[in-house]
Coordinates of C-alpha atoms in Angstrom, one line a residue:
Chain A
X166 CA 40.2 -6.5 67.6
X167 CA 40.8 -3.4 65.7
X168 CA 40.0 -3.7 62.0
X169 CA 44.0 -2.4 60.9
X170 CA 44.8 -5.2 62.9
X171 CA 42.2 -8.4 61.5
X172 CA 43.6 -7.1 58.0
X173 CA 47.0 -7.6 59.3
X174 CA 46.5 -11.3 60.9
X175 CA 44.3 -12.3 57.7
X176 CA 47.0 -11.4 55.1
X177 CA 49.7 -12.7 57.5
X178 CA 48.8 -16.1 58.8
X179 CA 47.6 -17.9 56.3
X180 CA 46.0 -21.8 56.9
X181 CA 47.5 -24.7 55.3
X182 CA 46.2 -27.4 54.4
X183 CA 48.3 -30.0 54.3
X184 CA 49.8 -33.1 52.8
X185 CA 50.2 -36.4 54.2
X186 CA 52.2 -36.3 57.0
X187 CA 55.1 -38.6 56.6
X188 CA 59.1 -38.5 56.4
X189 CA 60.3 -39.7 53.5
X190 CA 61.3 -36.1 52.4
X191 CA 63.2 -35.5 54.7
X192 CA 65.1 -39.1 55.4
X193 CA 65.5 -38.9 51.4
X194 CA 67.4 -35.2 52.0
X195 CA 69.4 -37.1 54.5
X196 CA 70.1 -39.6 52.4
X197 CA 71.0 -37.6 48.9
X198 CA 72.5 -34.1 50.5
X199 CA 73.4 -35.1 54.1
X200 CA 71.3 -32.4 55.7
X201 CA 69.8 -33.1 58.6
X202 CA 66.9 -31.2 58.6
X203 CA 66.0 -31.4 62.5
X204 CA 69.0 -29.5 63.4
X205 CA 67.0 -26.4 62.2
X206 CA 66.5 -23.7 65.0
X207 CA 64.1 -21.8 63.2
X208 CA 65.9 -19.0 63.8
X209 CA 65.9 -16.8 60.4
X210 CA 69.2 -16.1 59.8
X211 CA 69.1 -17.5 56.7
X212 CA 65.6 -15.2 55.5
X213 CA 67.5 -12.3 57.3
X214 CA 70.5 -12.6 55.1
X215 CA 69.0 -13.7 52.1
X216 CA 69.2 -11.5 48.7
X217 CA 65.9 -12.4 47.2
X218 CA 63.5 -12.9 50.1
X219 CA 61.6 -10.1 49.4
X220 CA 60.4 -11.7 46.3
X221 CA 60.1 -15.5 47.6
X222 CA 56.7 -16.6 47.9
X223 CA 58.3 -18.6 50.6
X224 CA 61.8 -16.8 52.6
X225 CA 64.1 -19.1 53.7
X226 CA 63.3 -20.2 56.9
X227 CA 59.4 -21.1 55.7
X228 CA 61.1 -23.6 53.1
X229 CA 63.2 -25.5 55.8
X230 CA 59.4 -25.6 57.6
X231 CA 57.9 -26.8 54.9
X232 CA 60.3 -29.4 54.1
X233 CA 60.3 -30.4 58.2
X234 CA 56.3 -30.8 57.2
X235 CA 56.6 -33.1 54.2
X236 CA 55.0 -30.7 52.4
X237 CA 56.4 -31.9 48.7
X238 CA 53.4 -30.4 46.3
X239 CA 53.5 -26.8 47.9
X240 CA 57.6 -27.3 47.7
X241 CA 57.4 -28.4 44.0
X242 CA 55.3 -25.2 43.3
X243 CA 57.1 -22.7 44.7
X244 CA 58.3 -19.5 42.8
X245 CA 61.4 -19.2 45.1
X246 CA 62.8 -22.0 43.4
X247 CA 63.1 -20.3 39.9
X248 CA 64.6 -16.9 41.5
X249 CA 66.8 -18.0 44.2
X250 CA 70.5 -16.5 43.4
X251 CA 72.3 -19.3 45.3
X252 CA 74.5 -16.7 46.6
X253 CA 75.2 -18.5 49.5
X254 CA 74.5 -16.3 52.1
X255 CA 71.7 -18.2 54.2
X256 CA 74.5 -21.4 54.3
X257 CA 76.8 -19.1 55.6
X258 CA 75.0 -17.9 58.1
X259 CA 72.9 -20.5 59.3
X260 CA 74.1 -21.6 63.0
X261 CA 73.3 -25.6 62.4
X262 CA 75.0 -25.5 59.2
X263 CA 72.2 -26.3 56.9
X264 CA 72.9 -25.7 53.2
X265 CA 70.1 -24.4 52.0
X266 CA 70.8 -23.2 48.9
X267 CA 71.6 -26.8 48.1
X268 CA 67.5 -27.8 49.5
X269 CA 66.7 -25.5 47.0
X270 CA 68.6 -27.0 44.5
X271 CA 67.5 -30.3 45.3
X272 CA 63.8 -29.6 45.8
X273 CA 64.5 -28.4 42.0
X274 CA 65.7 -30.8 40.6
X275 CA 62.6 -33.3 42.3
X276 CA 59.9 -30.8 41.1
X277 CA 61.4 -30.9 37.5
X278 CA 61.5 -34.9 37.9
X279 CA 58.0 -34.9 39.2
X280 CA 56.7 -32.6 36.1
X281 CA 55.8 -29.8 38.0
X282 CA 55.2 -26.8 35.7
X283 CA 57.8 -23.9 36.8
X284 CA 56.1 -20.9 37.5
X285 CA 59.1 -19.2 35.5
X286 CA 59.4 -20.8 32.5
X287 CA 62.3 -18.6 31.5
X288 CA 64.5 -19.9 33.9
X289 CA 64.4 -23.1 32.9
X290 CA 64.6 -22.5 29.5
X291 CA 67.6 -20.8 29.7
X292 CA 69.6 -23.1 32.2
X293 CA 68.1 -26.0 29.3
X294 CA 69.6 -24.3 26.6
X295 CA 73.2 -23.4 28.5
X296 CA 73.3 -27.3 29.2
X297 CA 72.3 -28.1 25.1
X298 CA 75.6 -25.8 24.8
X299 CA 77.7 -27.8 26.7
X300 CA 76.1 -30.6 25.3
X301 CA 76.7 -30.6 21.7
X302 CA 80.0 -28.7 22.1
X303 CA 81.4 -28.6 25.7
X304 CA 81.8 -24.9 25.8
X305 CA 79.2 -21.9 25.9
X306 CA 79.6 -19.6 23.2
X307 CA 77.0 -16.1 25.1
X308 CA 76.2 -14.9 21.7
X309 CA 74.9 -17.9 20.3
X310 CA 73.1 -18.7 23.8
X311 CA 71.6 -15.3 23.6
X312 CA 70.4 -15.1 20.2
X313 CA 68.5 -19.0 20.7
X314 CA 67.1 -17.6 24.1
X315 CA 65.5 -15.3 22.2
X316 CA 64.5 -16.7 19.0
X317 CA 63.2 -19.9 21.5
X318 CA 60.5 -17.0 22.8
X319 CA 59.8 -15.3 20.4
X320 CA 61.6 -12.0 21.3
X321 CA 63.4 -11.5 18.5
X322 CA 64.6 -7.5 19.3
X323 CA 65.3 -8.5 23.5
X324 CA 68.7 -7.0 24.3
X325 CA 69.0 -6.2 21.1
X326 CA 70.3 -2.4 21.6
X327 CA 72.6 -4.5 24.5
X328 CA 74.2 -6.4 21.6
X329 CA 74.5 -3.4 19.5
X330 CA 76.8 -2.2 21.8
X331 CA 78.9 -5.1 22.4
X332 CA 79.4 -5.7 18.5
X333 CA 81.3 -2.1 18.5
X334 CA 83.4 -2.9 21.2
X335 CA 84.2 -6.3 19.5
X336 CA 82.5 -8.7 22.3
X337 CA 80.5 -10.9 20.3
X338 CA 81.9 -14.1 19.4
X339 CA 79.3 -16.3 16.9
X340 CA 82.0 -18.7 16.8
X341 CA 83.4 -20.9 19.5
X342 CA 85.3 -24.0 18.5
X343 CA 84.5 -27.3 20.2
X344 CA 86.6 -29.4 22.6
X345 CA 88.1 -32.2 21.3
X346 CA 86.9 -35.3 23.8
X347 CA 83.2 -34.2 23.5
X348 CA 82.2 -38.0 23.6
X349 CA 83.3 -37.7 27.5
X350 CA 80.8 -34.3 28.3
X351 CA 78.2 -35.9 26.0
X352 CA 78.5 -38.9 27.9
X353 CA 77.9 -37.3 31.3
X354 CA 74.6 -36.3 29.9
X355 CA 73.7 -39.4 28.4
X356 CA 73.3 -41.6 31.3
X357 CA 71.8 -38.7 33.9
X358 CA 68.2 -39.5 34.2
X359 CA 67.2 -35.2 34.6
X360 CA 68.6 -35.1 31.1
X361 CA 66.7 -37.8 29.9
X362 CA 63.5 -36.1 30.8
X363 CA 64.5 -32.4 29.3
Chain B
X251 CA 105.1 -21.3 39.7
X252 CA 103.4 -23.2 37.4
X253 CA 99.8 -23.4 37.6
X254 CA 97.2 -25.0 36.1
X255 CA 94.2 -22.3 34.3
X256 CA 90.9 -22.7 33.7
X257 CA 89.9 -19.1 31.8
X258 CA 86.0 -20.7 31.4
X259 CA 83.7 -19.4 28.7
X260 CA 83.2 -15.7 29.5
X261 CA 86.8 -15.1 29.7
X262 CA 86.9 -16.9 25.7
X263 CA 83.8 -14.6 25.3
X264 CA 82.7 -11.6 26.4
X265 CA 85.2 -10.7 29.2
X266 CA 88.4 -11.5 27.4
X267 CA 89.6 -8.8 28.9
X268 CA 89.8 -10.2 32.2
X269 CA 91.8 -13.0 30.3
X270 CA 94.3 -10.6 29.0
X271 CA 94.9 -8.5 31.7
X272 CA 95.1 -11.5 34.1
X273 CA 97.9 -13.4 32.1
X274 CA 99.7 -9.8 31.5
X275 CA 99.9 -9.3 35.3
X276 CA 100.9 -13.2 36.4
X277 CA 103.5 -13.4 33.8
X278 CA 104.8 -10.1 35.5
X279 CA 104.8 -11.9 38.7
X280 CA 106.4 -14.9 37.5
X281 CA 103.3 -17.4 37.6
X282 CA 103.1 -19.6 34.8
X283 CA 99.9 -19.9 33.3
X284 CA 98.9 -23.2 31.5
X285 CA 95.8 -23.1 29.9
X286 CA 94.1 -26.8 30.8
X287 CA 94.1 -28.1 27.3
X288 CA 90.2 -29.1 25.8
X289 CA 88.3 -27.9 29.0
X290 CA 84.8 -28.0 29.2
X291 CA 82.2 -25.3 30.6
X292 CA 81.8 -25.6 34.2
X293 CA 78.3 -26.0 33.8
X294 CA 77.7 -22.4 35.4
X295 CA 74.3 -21.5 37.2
X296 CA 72.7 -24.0 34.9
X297 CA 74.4 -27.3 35.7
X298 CA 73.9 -27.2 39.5
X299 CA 70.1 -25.5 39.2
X300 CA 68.9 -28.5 37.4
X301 CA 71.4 -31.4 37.6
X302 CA 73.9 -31.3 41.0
X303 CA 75.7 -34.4 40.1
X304 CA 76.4 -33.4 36.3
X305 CA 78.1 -30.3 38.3
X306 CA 80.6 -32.3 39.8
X307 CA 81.2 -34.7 36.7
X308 CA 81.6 -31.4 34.7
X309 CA 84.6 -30.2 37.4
X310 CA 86.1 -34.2 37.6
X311 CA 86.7 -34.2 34.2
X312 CA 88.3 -30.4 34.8
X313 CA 90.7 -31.3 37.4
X314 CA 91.9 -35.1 35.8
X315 CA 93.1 -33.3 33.2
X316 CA 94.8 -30.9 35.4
X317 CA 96.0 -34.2 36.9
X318 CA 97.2 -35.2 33.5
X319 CA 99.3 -32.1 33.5
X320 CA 101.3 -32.9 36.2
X321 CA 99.9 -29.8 38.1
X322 CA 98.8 -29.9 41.5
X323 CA 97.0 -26.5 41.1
X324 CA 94.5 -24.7 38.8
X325 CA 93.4 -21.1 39.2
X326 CA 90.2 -19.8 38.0
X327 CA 90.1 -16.1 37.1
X328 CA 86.5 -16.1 37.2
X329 CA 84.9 -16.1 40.6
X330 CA 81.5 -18.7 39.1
X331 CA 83.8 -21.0 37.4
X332 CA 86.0 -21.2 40.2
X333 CA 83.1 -21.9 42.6
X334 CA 81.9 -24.5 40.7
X335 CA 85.4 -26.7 40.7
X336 CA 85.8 -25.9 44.1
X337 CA 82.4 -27.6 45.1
X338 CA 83.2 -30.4 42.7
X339 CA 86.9 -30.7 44.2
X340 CA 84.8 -30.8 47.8
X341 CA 81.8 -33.0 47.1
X342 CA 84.2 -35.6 45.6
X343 CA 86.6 -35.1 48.9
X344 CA 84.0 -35.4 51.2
X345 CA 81.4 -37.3 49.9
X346 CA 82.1 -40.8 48.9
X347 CA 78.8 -41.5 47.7
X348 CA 79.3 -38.8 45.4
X349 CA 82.8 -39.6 44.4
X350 CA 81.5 -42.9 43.3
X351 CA 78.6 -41.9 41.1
X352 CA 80.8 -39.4 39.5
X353 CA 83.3 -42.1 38.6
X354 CA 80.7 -43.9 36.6
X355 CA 79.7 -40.6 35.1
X356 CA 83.2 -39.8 33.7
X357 CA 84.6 -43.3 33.9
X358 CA 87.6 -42.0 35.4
X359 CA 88.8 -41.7 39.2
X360 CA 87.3 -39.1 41.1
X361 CA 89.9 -36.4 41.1
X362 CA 91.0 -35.4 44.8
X363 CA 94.3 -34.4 44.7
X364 CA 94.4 -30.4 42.6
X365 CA 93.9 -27.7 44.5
X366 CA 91.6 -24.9 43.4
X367 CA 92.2 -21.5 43.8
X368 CA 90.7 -18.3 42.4
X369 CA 93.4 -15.8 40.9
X370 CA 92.7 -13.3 43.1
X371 CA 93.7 -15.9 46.4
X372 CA 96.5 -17.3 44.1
X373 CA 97.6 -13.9 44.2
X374 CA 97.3 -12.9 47.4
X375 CA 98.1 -16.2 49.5
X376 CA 100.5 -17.9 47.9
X377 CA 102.4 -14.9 45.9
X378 CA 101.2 -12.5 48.4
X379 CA 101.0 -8.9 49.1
X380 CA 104.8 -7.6 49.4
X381 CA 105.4 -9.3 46.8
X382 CA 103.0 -7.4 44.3
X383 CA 103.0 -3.9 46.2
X384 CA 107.0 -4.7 44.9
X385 CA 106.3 -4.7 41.5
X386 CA 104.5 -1.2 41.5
X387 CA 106.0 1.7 39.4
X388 CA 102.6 3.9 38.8
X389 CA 100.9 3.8 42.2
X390 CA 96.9 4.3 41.7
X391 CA 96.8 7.6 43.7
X392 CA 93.8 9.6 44.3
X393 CA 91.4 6.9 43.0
X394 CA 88.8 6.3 45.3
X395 CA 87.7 2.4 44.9
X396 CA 84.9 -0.1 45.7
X397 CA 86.2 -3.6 45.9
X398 CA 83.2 -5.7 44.7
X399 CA 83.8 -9.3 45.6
X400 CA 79.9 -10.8 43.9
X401 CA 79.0 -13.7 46.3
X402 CA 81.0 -16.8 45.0
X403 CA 84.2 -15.8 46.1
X404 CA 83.9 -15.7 50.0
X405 CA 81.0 -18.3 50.0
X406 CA 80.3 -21.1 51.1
X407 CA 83.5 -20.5 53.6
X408 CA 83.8 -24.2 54.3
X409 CA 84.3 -24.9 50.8
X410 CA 86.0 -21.6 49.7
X411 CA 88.2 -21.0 52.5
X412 CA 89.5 -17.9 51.0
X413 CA 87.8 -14.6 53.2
X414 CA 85.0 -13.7 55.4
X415 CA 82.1 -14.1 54.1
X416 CA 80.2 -10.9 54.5
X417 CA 83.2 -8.2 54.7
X418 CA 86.4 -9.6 53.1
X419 CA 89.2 -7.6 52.8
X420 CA 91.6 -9.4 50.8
X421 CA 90.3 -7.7 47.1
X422 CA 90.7 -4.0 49.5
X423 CA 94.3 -5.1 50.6
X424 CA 95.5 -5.7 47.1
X425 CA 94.1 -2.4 45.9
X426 CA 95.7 -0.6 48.6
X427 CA 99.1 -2.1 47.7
X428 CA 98.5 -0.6 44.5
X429 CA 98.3 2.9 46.1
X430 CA 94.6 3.2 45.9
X431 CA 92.4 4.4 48.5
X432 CA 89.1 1.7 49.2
X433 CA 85.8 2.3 50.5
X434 CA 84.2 0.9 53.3
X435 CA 80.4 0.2 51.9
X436 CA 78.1 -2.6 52.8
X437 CA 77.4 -4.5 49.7
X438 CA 80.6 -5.4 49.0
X439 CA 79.8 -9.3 49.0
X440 CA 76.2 -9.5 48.2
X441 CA 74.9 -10.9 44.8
X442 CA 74.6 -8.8 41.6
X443 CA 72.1 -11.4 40.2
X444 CA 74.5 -13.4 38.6
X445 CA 73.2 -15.6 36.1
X446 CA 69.7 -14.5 36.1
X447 CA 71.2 -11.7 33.4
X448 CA 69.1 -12.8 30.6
X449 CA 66.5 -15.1 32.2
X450 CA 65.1 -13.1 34.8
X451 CA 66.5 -9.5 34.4
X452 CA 64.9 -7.7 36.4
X453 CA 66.5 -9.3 39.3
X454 CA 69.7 -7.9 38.1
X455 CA 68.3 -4.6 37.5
X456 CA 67.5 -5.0 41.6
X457 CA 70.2 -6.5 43.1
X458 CA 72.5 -5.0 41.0
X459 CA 70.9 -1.6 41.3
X460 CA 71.3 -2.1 45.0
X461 CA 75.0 -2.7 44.7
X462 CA 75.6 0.6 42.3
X463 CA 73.3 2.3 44.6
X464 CA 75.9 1.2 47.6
X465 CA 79.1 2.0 46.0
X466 CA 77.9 5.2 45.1
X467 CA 76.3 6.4 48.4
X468 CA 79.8 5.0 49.4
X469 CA 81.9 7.9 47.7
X470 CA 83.6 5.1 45.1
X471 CA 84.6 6.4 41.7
X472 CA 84.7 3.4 40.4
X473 CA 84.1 -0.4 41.1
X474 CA 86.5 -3.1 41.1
X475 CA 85.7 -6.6 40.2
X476 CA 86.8 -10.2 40.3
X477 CA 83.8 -11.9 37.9
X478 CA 82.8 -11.6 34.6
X479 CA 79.4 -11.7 35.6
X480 CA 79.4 -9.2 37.9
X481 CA 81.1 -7.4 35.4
X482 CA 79.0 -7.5 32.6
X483 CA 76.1 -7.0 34.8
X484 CA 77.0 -3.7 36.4
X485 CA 78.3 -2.3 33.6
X486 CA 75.5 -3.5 31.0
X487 CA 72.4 -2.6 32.8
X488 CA 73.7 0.8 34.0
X489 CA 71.4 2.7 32.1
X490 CA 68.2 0.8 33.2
X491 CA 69.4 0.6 36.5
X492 CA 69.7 4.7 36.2
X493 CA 66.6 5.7 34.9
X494 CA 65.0 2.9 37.1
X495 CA 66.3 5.1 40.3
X496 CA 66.7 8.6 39.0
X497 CA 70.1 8.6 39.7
X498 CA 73.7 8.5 37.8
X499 CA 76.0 6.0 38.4
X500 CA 79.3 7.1 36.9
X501 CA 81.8 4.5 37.6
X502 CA 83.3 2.3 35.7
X503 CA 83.2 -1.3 36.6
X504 CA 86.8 -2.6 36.3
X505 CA 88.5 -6.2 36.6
X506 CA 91.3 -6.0 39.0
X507 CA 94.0 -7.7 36.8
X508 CA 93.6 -4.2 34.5
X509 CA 93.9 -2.1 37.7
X510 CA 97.3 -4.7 38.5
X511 CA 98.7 -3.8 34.9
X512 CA 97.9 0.1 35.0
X513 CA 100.1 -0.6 38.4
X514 CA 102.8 -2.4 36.6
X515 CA 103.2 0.3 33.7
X516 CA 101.1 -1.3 31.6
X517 CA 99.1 0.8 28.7
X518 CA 95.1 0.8 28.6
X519 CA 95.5 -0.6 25.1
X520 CA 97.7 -3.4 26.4
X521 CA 95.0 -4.0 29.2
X522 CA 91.9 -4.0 27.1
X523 CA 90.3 -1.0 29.5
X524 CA 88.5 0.0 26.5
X525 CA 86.7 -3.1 25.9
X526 CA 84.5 -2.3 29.1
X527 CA 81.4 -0.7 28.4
X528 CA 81.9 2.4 30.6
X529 CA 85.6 3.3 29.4
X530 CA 87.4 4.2 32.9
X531 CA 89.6 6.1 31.0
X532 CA 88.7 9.8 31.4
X533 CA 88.5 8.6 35.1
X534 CA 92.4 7.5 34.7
X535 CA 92.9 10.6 32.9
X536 CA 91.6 12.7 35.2
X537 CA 93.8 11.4 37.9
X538 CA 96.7 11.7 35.5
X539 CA 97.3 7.7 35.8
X540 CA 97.3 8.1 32.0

């Protein structure tokens, strides 16, 4: 074949190898979400209207596939994960009326229970910190989120002309009062096993 | 009408704005607005990224407190907050395995019965359009509007039930009943980049670039919104977003309840217009709405 064309196949279809071949995955999707994973057409609506594709490592459509496949380690490991929007779009659209914003979520929440490294560490961060908020006080206060988002990396001056110009127009709050009953948010954290582990 | 209202954190915070103007314009219209006494966060992006069921505990202990109240509805002014009771409110309706896991989260009955409802459906289904086109003494001529509606507001439509999900129209009819004239542009329900605002900006500075690019390329003079987030993130990352693309994106980004109020003869002072980073003002002005 032409060479335009081998640099095209090479760069597109890439091999796999791939993991045991068994379905626990998807039985245990079934099982936690109700998604029934076989209903799948393959069809790529959900890629076509998704906001972030072009930056997945995986689109949409691939991510069903993969979980179809079993294939937990490369699902654990993917970047998609860490800058999916969950705008909803793909569950909308899908024709089987798969949520897939929710496999994301759930595939998540099982690579953060599995110790898989992120491959943005800054997402997690920050979600971990929001949930500390809510934690120790029940409400987010942004201003003290942002300023321990950055002094937790290090960036000291991010935003920082951003702030500027929310403390003139009288936006920043370094203050917010706690709710009363925090014993019953802190105890929803208390006995959830993902918390444990953060 | 009394309902039940859940303002959330940005609305204590940063878009208090959207807090003000939103209780100016319903106690205009005759809704009563009780504030749920001691709520908790919603748990935002965060909660359902990492932890789905703390989502829904986070909502359940929400909406038994609204039970407490004797109120059968709660309204939710901002469009994340309100999606995340909503999917609570419908995981624990339709899921029983759910339901009972939450109950031993909260220790508490898993809270079926309110009914959540953003402000701007509240507004629009069950006070509904005559009834706020009637309330109009300044109509909103000559502005030229995009009706942003951000992605949790139409979607997921099973659990939402409020618009279509791609192209709603409901945020377009209410302007128009205000006398303004709305654009017809394609990104009027696509994400802004929501929570990724300080974790991952750049996909704010995309998506929401994409959205300014839209509205603009759509003739809109200015850009009206139903989410603190989508708020703050248009408005704040403007100038990135400009020098990013070469281009100038004039418009303010306004909340809808301050449009409402301008409506109802309400001041820009009384309606907190100035708080927004991009002051819509001279716009206003130049239209001689003020």
């Amino acid at each position: 074949m032409p060479d335009s064309t081998k640099q095209v196949t090479q760069s597109y279809y890439k091999t796999y190898k791939l993991d045991n071949i068994d379905d626990s995955l998807k039985l245990e999707l079934k099982e936690k979400c109700g998604i029934d994973i076989e209903t799948c057409l393959e069809c790529g609506k959900c890629t076509g209207g998704c906001s972030n594709t072009h930056i997945f490592d995986f689109t949409p459509r691939k991510i069903v596939q993969l979980i179809k496949m079993g294939q937990e380690t490369r699902l654990y490991h993917l970047d998609a994960l860490w800058t999916c929007v969950s705008c909803q779009l793909c569950v909308d659209r899908c024709p089987a009326g798969i949520d897939i914003a929710r496999i994301i979520d759930f595939v998540r929440e099982k690579a953060i229970k599995r110790g898989a490294e992120p491959t943005r560490s800054n997402v997690k961060m920050f979600h971990e910190l929001m949930l500390d908020e809510i934690n120790k006080t029940g409400r987010v206060g942004e201003t003290v989120l942002m300023i321990k988002f950055n002094l937790k990396r290090g960036l000291y001056f991010e935003n920082a002309d951003l702030g500027r110009k929310l403390f003139f127009k009288g936006k920043l709050k370094l203050f917010i009062p706690g709710i009363k009953n925090i014993g019953q948010v802190r105890r929803m954290f208390n006995s959830n096993p993902v918390q444990r582990e953060v | 009408m009394n309902v039940a209202y859940f303002p959330g954190c940005s609305l204590h915070g940063m878009a208090s704005e959207y807090d003000l103007s939103a209780r100016l314009v319903c106690k205009h219209l005759g809704i009563n607005l009780q504030e749920i006494e001691d709520w908790n966060c919603c748990g935002a992006t965060a909660a359902h990224s990492l932890d789905h069921l703390l989502n829904v505990a986070l909502g359940a202990r929400n909406l038994n407190i609204v039970k407490e109240m004797h109120l059968d509805r709660v309204t939710a002014p901002c469009a994340g907050c309100f999606n995340r009771l909503k999917t609570a409110s419908y995981e624990m309706r339709h899921n029983p395995r759910v339901a009972a896991e939450v109950e031993k989260l909260i220790i508490a009955p898993a809270p079926v019965e309110p009914e959540v409802t953003n402000l701007l459906q509240l507004l629009i289904e069950i006070k509904g359009i005559e009834a706020i086109a009637r309330q109009v003494v300044k109509p909103l001529k000559g502005l030229k509007l995009a009706a942003y509606y951000g992605c949790l507001l139409t979607r997921p439509t099973k659990v939402v039930e409020f618009d279509a999900s791609e192209q709603p129209i409901s945020l377009d009819l209410l302007l128009n009943a205000l006398g303004a004239e709305t654009v017809i542009w394609g990104h009027k329900a696509e994400c802004c980049g929501g929570g990724y605002a300080a974790s991952e900006t750049n996909i704010v500075l995309d998506l929401g670039g994409q959205v300014l690019d839209s509205a603009h390329a759509a003739g809109a003079e200015a850009i009206v919104v139903a989410c603190p987030m989508c708020q703050i993130n248009l408005d704040s990352r403007r100038g990135k977003i400009e020098a990013d693309r070469g281009k100038k994106y004039d418009m303010p980004i306004i909340y809808f309840t301050q449009l409402m109020g301008l409506a109802y003869g309400y001041s820009p002072r009384q309606l907190g217009l100035s708080k927004l980073l991009l002051n819509p003002i001279t716009l206003l002005k130049s239209k001689e709405l003020v």
